[in-house]
Short mmCIF file of N, CA and C in Angstrom, two decimals:
data_model
loop_
_atom_site.label_atom_id
_atom_site.label_comp_id
_atom_site.label_asym_id
_atom_site.label_seq_id
_atom_site.Cartn_x
_atom_site.Cartn_y
_atom_site.Cartn_z
N MET A 78 0.29 -17.34 -11.77
CA MET A 78 -0.12 -15.96 -11.97
C MET A 78 -1.44 -15.89 -12.74
N GLU A 79 -1.64 -16.81 -13.69
CA GLU A 79 -2.85 -16.78 -14.51
C GLU A 79 -4.10 -17.01 -13.66
N ASP A 80 -4.02 -17.93 -12.68
CA ASP A 80 -5.15 -18.17 -11.78
C ASP A 80 -5.47 -16.92 -10.97
N ASN A 81 -4.43 -16.21 -10.53
CA ASN A 81 -4.61 -14.98 -9.78
C ASN A 81 -5.31 -13.93 -10.65
N LEU A 82 -4.91 -13.83 -11.91
CA LEU A 82 -5.55 -12.88 -12.83
C LEU A 82 -7.03 -13.21 -13.00
N THR A 83 -7.32 -14.48 -13.18
CA THR A 83 -8.71 -14.91 -13.36
C THR A 83 -9.54 -14.57 -12.13
N GLU A 84 -9.00 -14.85 -10.97
CA GLU A 84 -9.71 -14.55 -9.71
C GLU A 84 -9.96 -13.05 -9.57
N LEU A 85 -8.95 -12.25 -9.87
CA LEU A 85 -9.12 -10.79 -9.81
C LEU A 85 -10.17 -10.31 -10.80
N ALA A 86 -10.14 -10.85 -12.01
CA ALA A 86 -11.10 -10.46 -13.04
C ALA A 86 -12.53 -10.79 -12.60
N VAL A 87 -12.74 -11.95 -12.03
CA VAL A 87 -14.06 -12.32 -11.54
C VAL A 87 -14.52 -11.34 -10.47
N GLN A 88 -13.63 -10.98 -9.56
CA GLN A 88 -13.98 -10.04 -8.50
C GLN A 88 -14.33 -8.66 -9.06
N VAL A 89 -13.56 -8.21 -10.05
CA VAL A 89 -13.83 -6.90 -10.65
C VAL A 89 -15.14 -6.91 -11.42
N VAL A 90 -15.35 -7.92 -12.24
CA VAL A 90 -16.61 -8.02 -13.00
C VAL A 90 -17.80 -8.07 -12.05
N ASN A 91 -17.74 -8.91 -11.04
CA ASN A 91 -18.85 -9.02 -10.10
C ASN A 91 -19.06 -7.73 -9.32
N GLY A 92 -17.97 -7.09 -8.92
CA GLY A 92 -18.08 -5.83 -8.20
C GLY A 92 -18.72 -4.73 -9.04
N LEU A 93 -18.28 -4.64 -10.29
CA LEU A 93 -18.86 -3.64 -11.19
C LEU A 93 -20.32 -3.94 -11.47
N ARG A 94 -20.63 -5.21 -11.68
CA ARG A 94 -22.02 -5.61 -11.98
C ARG A 94 -22.93 -5.27 -10.81
N GLU A 95 -22.49 -5.55 -9.59
CA GLU A 95 -23.29 -5.23 -8.40
C GLU A 95 -23.56 -3.75 -8.28
N ARG A 96 -22.62 -2.93 -8.75
CA ARG A 96 -22.76 -1.48 -8.65
C ARG A 96 -23.39 -0.85 -9.90
N GLY A 97 -23.58 -1.65 -10.93
CA GLY A 97 -24.13 -1.12 -12.18
C GLY A 97 -23.17 -0.17 -12.88
N GLU A 98 -21.87 -0.44 -12.74
CA GLU A 98 -20.86 0.44 -13.31
C GLU A 98 -20.09 -0.25 -14.44
N HIS A 99 -19.37 0.60 -15.21
CA HIS A 99 -18.67 0.13 -16.40
C HIS A 99 -17.21 0.56 -16.42
N ILE A 100 -16.40 -0.22 -17.13
CA ILE A 100 -14.97 0.02 -17.21
C ILE A 100 -14.52 0.02 -18.66
N ALA A 101 -13.46 0.80 -18.94
CA ALA A 101 -12.83 0.83 -20.26
C ALA A 101 -11.32 0.81 -20.05
N LEU A 102 -10.62 0.22 -21.00
CA LEU A 102 -9.18 0.01 -20.86
C LEU A 102 -8.40 0.59 -22.02
N ALA A 103 -7.26 1.20 -21.70
CA ALA A 103 -6.28 1.63 -22.70
C ALA A 103 -4.98 0.94 -22.33
N GLU A 104 -4.62 -0.07 -23.10
CA GLU A 104 -3.45 -0.88 -22.80
C GLU A 104 -2.38 -0.69 -23.86
N SER A 105 -1.16 -0.62 -23.41
CA SER A 105 -0.03 -0.57 -24.33
C SER A 105 0.79 -1.83 -24.13
N CYS A 106 1.68 -1.86 -23.17
CA CYS A 106 2.60 -2.99 -23.01
C CYS A 106 1.91 -4.30 -22.65
N THR A 107 0.69 -4.25 -22.14
CA THR A 107 -0.03 -5.48 -21.83
C THR A 107 -0.75 -6.05 -23.05
N GLY A 108 -0.82 -5.29 -24.12
CA GLY A 108 -1.34 -5.79 -25.39
C GLY A 108 -2.74 -6.35 -25.34
N GLY A 109 -3.58 -5.88 -24.45
CA GLY A 109 -4.95 -6.36 -24.37
C GLY A 109 -5.16 -7.48 -23.36
N LEU A 110 -4.16 -7.77 -22.57
CA LEU A 110 -4.27 -8.86 -21.59
C LEU A 110 -5.35 -8.60 -20.55
N VAL A 111 -5.49 -7.36 -20.11
CA VAL A 111 -6.53 -7.05 -19.12
C VAL A 111 -7.91 -7.24 -19.76
N ALA A 112 -8.08 -6.78 -20.98
CA ALA A 112 -9.35 -6.95 -21.68
C ALA A 112 -9.67 -8.43 -21.87
N LYS A 113 -8.68 -9.21 -22.27
CA LYS A 113 -8.87 -10.64 -22.47
C LYS A 113 -9.26 -11.31 -21.16
N THR A 114 -8.59 -10.93 -20.09
CA THR A 114 -8.85 -11.54 -18.79
C THR A 114 -10.26 -11.20 -18.30
N LEU A 115 -10.66 -9.95 -18.48
CA LEU A 115 -12.02 -9.56 -18.07
C LEU A 115 -13.08 -10.25 -18.91
N THR A 116 -12.86 -10.31 -20.22
CA THR A 116 -13.88 -10.88 -21.10
C THR A 116 -13.92 -12.40 -21.04
N ASP A 117 -12.98 -13.02 -20.38
CA ASP A 117 -13.06 -14.46 -20.11
C ASP A 117 -14.10 -14.77 -19.03
N VAL A 118 -14.51 -13.75 -18.29
CA VAL A 118 -15.46 -13.92 -17.20
C VAL A 118 -16.88 -13.81 -17.74
N SER A 119 -17.70 -14.78 -17.43
CA SER A 119 -19.10 -14.75 -17.82
C SER A 119 -19.76 -13.51 -17.22
N GLY A 120 -20.48 -12.78 -18.03
CA GLY A 120 -21.16 -11.57 -17.57
C GLY A 120 -20.36 -10.30 -17.77
N ALA A 121 -19.16 -10.43 -18.32
CA ALA A 121 -18.32 -9.24 -18.53
C ALA A 121 -18.98 -8.22 -19.45
N SER A 122 -19.82 -8.69 -20.36
CA SER A 122 -20.46 -7.77 -21.31
C SER A 122 -21.36 -6.75 -20.60
N GLU A 123 -21.74 -7.05 -19.38
CA GLU A 123 -22.57 -6.11 -18.62
C GLU A 123 -21.77 -4.93 -18.08
N VAL A 124 -20.43 -5.07 -18.00
CA VAL A 124 -19.62 -4.04 -17.35
C VAL A 124 -18.46 -3.52 -18.20
N PHE A 125 -18.10 -4.24 -19.24
CA PHE A 125 -16.92 -3.89 -20.04
C PHE A 125 -17.34 -3.12 -21.28
N GLU A 126 -16.92 -1.86 -21.36
CA GLU A 126 -17.29 -1.01 -22.49
C GLU A 126 -16.37 -1.20 -23.69
N CYS A 127 -15.05 -1.09 -23.47
CA CYS A 127 -14.12 -1.25 -24.59
C CYS A 127 -12.70 -1.38 -24.09
N GLY A 128 -11.87 -1.90 -24.97
CA GLY A 128 -10.45 -1.96 -24.73
C GLY A 128 -9.72 -1.46 -25.96
N ILE A 129 -8.78 -0.58 -25.77
CA ILE A 129 -7.99 -0.04 -26.87
C ILE A 129 -6.53 -0.39 -26.61
N VAL A 130 -5.93 -1.12 -27.55
CA VAL A 130 -4.51 -1.41 -27.44
C VAL A 130 -3.81 -0.32 -28.24
N SER A 131 -3.20 0.59 -27.51
CA SER A 131 -2.60 1.78 -28.12
C SER A 131 -1.08 1.69 -28.02
N TYR A 132 -0.50 0.88 -28.88
CA TYR A 132 0.95 0.70 -28.87
C TYR A 132 1.67 1.96 -29.35
N SER A 133 1.11 2.63 -30.34
CA SER A 133 1.82 3.78 -30.91
C SER A 133 1.44 5.09 -30.22
N SER A 134 2.38 6.01 -30.25
CA SER A 134 2.12 7.35 -29.72
C SER A 134 1.03 8.04 -30.51
N ARG A 135 0.96 7.77 -31.79
CA ARG A 135 -0.07 8.38 -32.64
C ARG A 135 -1.47 8.00 -32.15
N ILE A 136 -1.68 6.73 -31.85
CA ILE A 136 -2.99 6.29 -31.37
C ILE A 136 -3.26 6.85 -29.97
N LYS A 137 -2.24 6.89 -29.14
CA LYS A 137 -2.41 7.49 -27.81
C LYS A 137 -2.91 8.92 -27.94
N SER A 138 -2.38 9.64 -28.92
CA SER A 138 -2.77 11.04 -29.12
C SER A 138 -4.10 11.17 -29.86
N GLU A 139 -4.20 10.53 -31.01
CA GLU A 139 -5.37 10.72 -31.86
C GLU A 139 -6.65 10.07 -31.34
N VAL A 140 -6.54 8.92 -30.72
CA VAL A 140 -7.73 8.21 -30.24
C VAL A 140 -8.01 8.52 -28.77
N LEU A 141 -6.97 8.49 -27.95
CA LEU A 141 -7.16 8.68 -26.51
C LEU A 141 -7.03 10.13 -26.06
N GLY A 142 -6.49 10.98 -26.92
CA GLY A 142 -6.38 12.40 -26.58
C GLY A 142 -5.18 12.77 -25.73
N VAL A 143 -4.17 11.89 -25.68
CA VAL A 143 -2.95 12.23 -24.93
C VAL A 143 -2.22 13.34 -25.70
N ASP A 144 -1.94 14.42 -25.03
CA ASP A 144 -1.26 15.56 -25.65
C ASP A 144 0.15 15.13 -26.08
N PRO A 145 0.50 15.29 -27.37
CA PRO A 145 1.84 14.92 -27.83
C PRO A 145 2.96 15.63 -27.06
N GLU A 146 2.68 16.82 -26.55
CA GLU A 146 3.69 17.53 -25.76
C GLU A 146 3.98 16.81 -24.44
N ILE A 147 2.97 16.15 -23.88
CA ILE A 147 3.18 15.36 -22.66
C ILE A 147 4.09 14.18 -22.97
N ILE A 148 3.83 13.53 -24.11
CA ILE A 148 4.68 12.41 -24.53
C ILE A 148 6.10 12.89 -24.76
N GLU A 149 6.24 14.01 -25.43
CA GLU A 149 7.56 14.57 -25.72
C GLU A 149 8.30 14.94 -24.44
N LYS A 150 7.60 15.56 -23.51
CA LYS A 150 8.23 16.04 -22.28
C LYS A 150 8.59 14.90 -21.32
N TYR A 151 7.67 13.94 -21.15
CA TYR A 151 7.86 12.92 -20.12
C TYR A 151 8.24 11.54 -20.67
N SER A 152 8.04 11.31 -21.92
CA SER A 152 8.19 10.04 -22.64
C SER A 152 6.90 9.25 -22.54
N VAL A 153 6.77 8.31 -23.44
CA VAL A 153 5.55 7.50 -23.49
C VAL A 153 5.44 6.60 -22.26
N VAL A 154 6.56 6.26 -21.65
CA VAL A 154 6.58 5.44 -20.43
C VAL A 154 6.68 6.39 -19.24
N SER A 155 5.52 6.87 -18.80
CA SER A 155 5.50 7.87 -17.72
C SER A 155 4.14 7.92 -17.04
N GLU A 156 4.16 8.45 -15.85
CA GLU A 156 2.91 8.63 -15.10
C GLU A 156 1.92 9.53 -15.83
N PRO A 157 2.35 10.70 -16.34
CA PRO A 157 1.37 11.56 -17.01
C PRO A 157 0.71 10.89 -18.22
N VAL A 158 1.46 10.09 -18.96
CA VAL A 158 0.88 9.42 -20.12
C VAL A 158 -0.12 8.35 -19.67
N ALA A 159 0.22 7.58 -18.65
CA ALA A 159 -0.71 6.56 -18.15
C ALA A 159 -2.01 7.20 -17.67
N VAL A 160 -1.91 8.32 -16.98
CA VAL A 160 -3.09 9.01 -16.48
C VAL A 160 -3.93 9.53 -17.64
N GLU A 161 -3.30 10.13 -18.62
CA GLU A 161 -4.04 10.64 -19.77
C GLU A 161 -4.69 9.52 -20.58
N MET A 162 -4.03 8.38 -20.65
CA MET A 162 -4.62 7.21 -21.32
C MET A 162 -5.89 6.77 -20.59
N ALA A 163 -5.81 6.69 -19.26
CA ALA A 163 -6.97 6.28 -18.46
C ALA A 163 -8.12 7.28 -18.60
N ARG A 164 -7.79 8.55 -18.53
CA ARG A 164 -8.83 9.58 -18.68
C ARG A 164 -9.44 9.54 -20.08
N GLY A 165 -8.58 9.36 -21.08
CA GLY A 165 -9.04 9.35 -22.46
C GLY A 165 -9.96 8.20 -22.77
N VAL A 166 -9.59 7.00 -22.35
CA VAL A 166 -10.44 5.84 -22.66
C VAL A 166 -11.75 5.90 -21.88
N ARG A 167 -11.72 6.44 -20.70
CA ARG A 167 -12.95 6.61 -19.93
C ARG A 167 -13.90 7.56 -20.67
N ARG A 168 -13.33 8.65 -21.16
CA ARG A 168 -14.12 9.64 -21.90
C ARG A 168 -14.66 9.05 -23.20
N VAL A 169 -13.80 8.40 -23.98
CA VAL A 169 -14.20 7.82 -25.26
C VAL A 169 -15.34 6.81 -25.07
N ALA A 170 -15.23 5.98 -24.04
CA ALA A 170 -16.20 4.91 -23.83
C ALA A 170 -17.44 5.36 -23.03
N GLY A 171 -17.34 6.49 -22.35
CA GLY A 171 -18.43 6.90 -21.48
C GLY A 171 -18.56 5.97 -20.28
N ALA A 172 -17.44 5.41 -19.83
CA ALA A 172 -17.42 4.46 -18.73
C ALA A 172 -17.26 5.17 -17.39
N ASP A 173 -17.55 4.45 -16.33
CA ASP A 173 -17.35 4.97 -14.99
C ASP A 173 -15.87 5.02 -14.63
N TYR A 174 -15.12 4.01 -15.11
CA TYR A 174 -13.70 3.91 -14.78
C TYR A 174 -12.88 3.71 -16.04
N GLY A 175 -11.70 4.30 -16.04
CA GLY A 175 -10.75 4.11 -17.12
C GLY A 175 -9.44 3.62 -16.56
N VAL A 176 -8.80 2.73 -17.31
CA VAL A 176 -7.50 2.19 -16.92
C VAL A 176 -6.52 2.49 -18.04
N GLY A 177 -5.34 2.99 -17.69
CA GLY A 177 -4.27 3.23 -18.66
C GLY A 177 -3.01 2.51 -18.24
N ILE A 178 -2.42 1.75 -19.15
CA ILE A 178 -1.20 1.00 -18.84
C ILE A 178 -0.17 1.28 -19.93
N THR A 179 1.01 1.72 -19.53
CA THR A 179 2.09 1.97 -20.49
C THR A 179 3.41 1.57 -19.85
N GLY A 180 4.31 1.04 -20.66
CA GLY A 180 5.59 0.63 -20.10
C GLY A 180 6.38 -0.24 -21.05
N VAL A 181 7.37 -0.91 -20.51
CA VAL A 181 8.27 -1.76 -21.28
C VAL A 181 8.12 -3.20 -20.79
N ALA A 182 7.49 -4.03 -21.61
CA ALA A 182 7.33 -5.44 -21.24
C ALA A 182 8.61 -6.22 -21.51
N GLY A 183 9.36 -5.81 -22.50
CA GLY A 183 10.60 -6.49 -22.86
C GLY A 183 10.40 -7.38 -24.07
N PRO A 184 11.37 -8.09 -24.48
CA PRO A 184 12.67 -8.18 -23.81
C PRO A 184 13.52 -6.95 -24.08
N GLY A 185 14.31 -6.63 -23.12
CA GLY A 185 15.24 -5.52 -23.25
C GLY A 185 14.62 -4.18 -22.95
N PRO A 186 15.46 -3.16 -22.84
CA PRO A 186 15.00 -1.81 -22.52
C PRO A 186 14.42 -1.11 -23.74
N ASP A 187 13.79 0.02 -23.49
CA ASP A 187 13.30 0.90 -24.54
C ASP A 187 13.85 2.28 -24.21
N GLY A 188 14.93 2.66 -24.90
CA GLY A 188 15.58 3.93 -24.60
C GLY A 188 16.12 3.93 -23.18
N ASP A 189 15.70 4.93 -22.40
CA ASP A 189 16.14 5.06 -21.01
C ASP A 189 15.34 4.18 -20.05
N HIS A 190 14.35 3.48 -20.55
CA HIS A 190 13.45 2.71 -19.68
C HIS A 190 13.82 1.23 -19.72
N PRO A 191 14.14 0.67 -18.56
CA PRO A 191 14.49 -0.75 -18.51
C PRO A 191 13.25 -1.63 -18.66
N GLU A 192 13.50 -2.85 -19.02
CA GLU A 192 12.43 -3.85 -19.06
C GLU A 192 11.76 -3.91 -17.69
N GLY A 193 10.43 -3.92 -17.70
CA GLY A 193 9.68 -3.98 -16.44
C GLY A 193 9.35 -2.63 -15.84
N ASP A 194 9.68 -1.53 -16.54
CA ASP A 194 9.33 -0.17 -16.11
C ASP A 194 7.93 0.10 -16.64
N ILE A 195 6.94 0.09 -15.76
CA ILE A 195 5.53 0.13 -16.18
C ILE A 195 4.75 1.07 -15.28
N TYR A 196 3.83 1.83 -15.88
CA TYR A 196 2.92 2.71 -15.15
C TYR A 196 1.49 2.24 -15.38
N VAL A 197 0.73 2.16 -14.29
CA VAL A 197 -0.68 1.78 -14.37
C VAL A 197 -1.48 2.89 -13.70
N ALA A 198 -2.48 3.40 -14.41
CA ALA A 198 -3.34 4.46 -13.88
C ALA A 198 -4.80 4.02 -13.97
N VAL A 199 -5.55 4.39 -12.95
CA VAL A 199 -6.99 4.11 -12.90
C VAL A 199 -7.67 5.40 -12.48
N THR A 200 -8.77 5.74 -13.16
CA THR A 200 -9.47 6.98 -12.84
C THR A 200 -10.98 6.75 -12.84
N ASP A 201 -11.66 7.55 -12.03
CA ASP A 201 -13.12 7.59 -12.08
C ASP A 201 -13.58 8.95 -12.61
N GLY A 202 -12.65 9.72 -13.15
CA GLY A 202 -12.97 11.04 -13.67
C GLY A 202 -12.78 12.14 -12.66
N VAL A 203 -12.67 11.78 -11.39
CA VAL A 203 -12.43 12.74 -10.32
C VAL A 203 -11.07 12.48 -9.68
N THR A 204 -10.83 11.22 -9.39
CA THR A 204 -9.61 10.82 -8.71
C THR A 204 -8.79 9.90 -9.61
N ASP A 205 -7.50 10.19 -9.70
CA ASP A 205 -6.57 9.34 -10.46
C ASP A 205 -5.68 8.61 -9.47
N HIS A 206 -5.52 7.31 -9.70
CA HIS A 206 -4.59 6.49 -8.90
C HIS A 206 -3.53 5.97 -9.85
N VAL A 207 -2.27 6.06 -9.46
CA VAL A 207 -1.17 5.61 -10.32
C VAL A 207 -0.21 4.75 -9.52
N THR A 208 0.25 3.68 -10.16
CA THR A 208 1.28 2.83 -9.58
C THR A 208 2.42 2.72 -10.58
N HIS A 209 3.64 2.87 -10.09
CA HIS A 209 4.83 2.70 -10.92
C HIS A 209 5.44 1.36 -10.54
N LEU A 210 5.51 0.46 -11.50
CA LEU A 210 6.11 -0.85 -11.29
C LEU A 210 7.52 -0.87 -11.85
N MET A 211 8.41 -1.45 -11.12
CA MET A 211 9.77 -1.75 -11.61
C MET A 211 9.99 -3.22 -11.28
N THR A 212 9.64 -4.09 -12.21
CA THR A 212 9.65 -5.52 -11.91
C THR A 212 11.05 -6.08 -11.72
N GLY A 213 12.04 -5.44 -12.34
CA GLY A 213 13.42 -5.90 -12.19
C GLY A 213 13.70 -7.22 -12.88
N THR A 214 12.86 -7.58 -13.83
CA THR A 214 13.05 -8.85 -14.53
C THR A 214 13.72 -8.63 -15.88
N CYS A 215 14.41 -9.63 -16.34
CA CYS A 215 15.03 -9.61 -17.67
C CYS A 215 14.54 -10.83 -18.44
N GLY A 216 14.09 -10.60 -19.64
CA GLY A 216 13.62 -11.70 -20.47
C GLY A 216 12.33 -12.32 -20.00
N GLU A 217 11.54 -11.55 -19.25
CA GLU A 217 10.30 -12.07 -18.68
C GLU A 217 9.09 -11.28 -19.19
N ARG A 218 8.97 -11.16 -20.50
CA ARG A 218 7.89 -10.38 -21.11
C ARG A 218 6.51 -10.80 -20.59
N THR A 219 6.25 -12.10 -20.59
CA THR A 219 4.95 -12.59 -20.14
C THR A 219 4.71 -12.22 -18.68
N ARG A 220 5.71 -12.42 -17.86
CA ARG A 220 5.58 -12.09 -16.44
C ARG A 220 5.34 -10.60 -16.24
N ASN A 221 6.04 -9.76 -16.98
CA ASN A 221 5.85 -8.31 -16.87
C ASN A 221 4.42 -7.92 -17.25
N ARG A 222 3.92 -8.51 -18.31
CA ARG A 222 2.55 -8.22 -18.75
C ARG A 222 1.54 -8.68 -17.71
N GLN A 223 1.74 -9.87 -17.17
CA GLN A 223 0.83 -10.39 -16.16
C GLN A 223 0.87 -9.56 -14.87
N THR A 224 2.06 -9.13 -14.49
CA THR A 224 2.21 -8.31 -13.29
C THR A 224 1.45 -6.99 -13.45
N ALA A 225 1.59 -6.36 -14.61
CA ALA A 225 0.88 -5.10 -14.87
C ALA A 225 -0.63 -5.30 -14.91
N ALA A 226 -1.07 -6.39 -15.52
CA ALA A 226 -2.51 -6.67 -15.59
C ALA A 226 -3.08 -6.90 -14.20
N ALA A 227 -2.37 -7.68 -13.39
CA ALA A 227 -2.83 -7.92 -12.02
C ALA A 227 -2.87 -6.63 -11.22
N CYS A 228 -1.87 -5.79 -11.40
CA CYS A 228 -1.83 -4.49 -10.71
C CYS A 228 -3.06 -3.66 -11.08
N ALA A 229 -3.39 -3.60 -12.36
CA ALA A 229 -4.54 -2.82 -12.81
C ALA A 229 -5.84 -3.32 -12.17
N LEU A 230 -6.04 -4.63 -12.18
CA LEU A 230 -7.26 -5.19 -11.60
C LEU A 230 -7.32 -4.95 -10.09
N LYS A 231 -6.18 -5.10 -9.41
CA LYS A 231 -6.13 -4.83 -7.97
C LYS A 231 -6.44 -3.37 -7.68
N MET A 232 -5.94 -2.48 -8.53
CA MET A 232 -6.19 -1.05 -8.31
C MET A 232 -7.67 -0.72 -8.47
N VAL A 233 -8.32 -1.26 -9.49
CA VAL A 233 -9.75 -1.02 -9.68
C VAL A 233 -10.52 -1.56 -8.47
N LYS A 234 -10.18 -2.76 -8.09
CA LYS A 234 -10.85 -3.42 -6.97
C LYS A 234 -10.67 -2.63 -5.68
N GLY A 235 -9.45 -2.23 -5.38
CA GLY A 235 -9.15 -1.55 -4.13
C GLY A 235 -9.58 -0.09 -4.09
N ALA A 236 -9.34 0.61 -5.19
CA ALA A 236 -9.59 2.06 -5.19
C ALA A 236 -11.05 2.41 -5.37
N PHE A 237 -11.76 1.62 -6.16
CA PHE A 237 -13.11 2.04 -6.51
C PHE A 237 -14.20 1.05 -6.12
N LEU A 238 -13.85 -0.20 -5.91
CA LEU A 238 -14.86 -1.17 -5.52
C LEU A 238 -14.83 -1.47 -4.04
N ASN A 239 -13.92 -0.78 -3.33
CA ASN A 239 -13.81 -0.90 -1.88
C ASN A 239 -13.66 -2.34 -1.40
N GLU A 240 -12.86 -3.09 -2.14
CA GLU A 240 -12.63 -4.49 -1.77
C GLU A 240 -11.17 -4.70 -1.47
#
């Protein structure tokens, strides 16, 4: 899986660089894995604006601008929160694209959300793309994080880089 992540990151960095565009990330359950993977690629500084690891609801609200009522209504593990995270980090960074990832990496469930229940959102400020992952894994925290990171990179590549 790690080789796949590296390959995806290279493709995203090169695609963004060719287009002169920039990306920003708001990660929760991935804990900065997408940012780490992108910044492992030579030349990432030309396209990567920032990464915010927003584990707490407070940071999601205060830094990224996620409305606390959305968190209360839908829960922190939800499509609306992932979308607001993506929109917020894009706005904060002034980037072309924003990515928001929220979910349960594990081990174990978080309230009503089972391990591997993850939402990934990507936005360009006009169009939002969201994927809901249900990995169905137990005790596979690393795998869940890698799956979500790969999903985010594939979404950027497919939705906005036309690859």
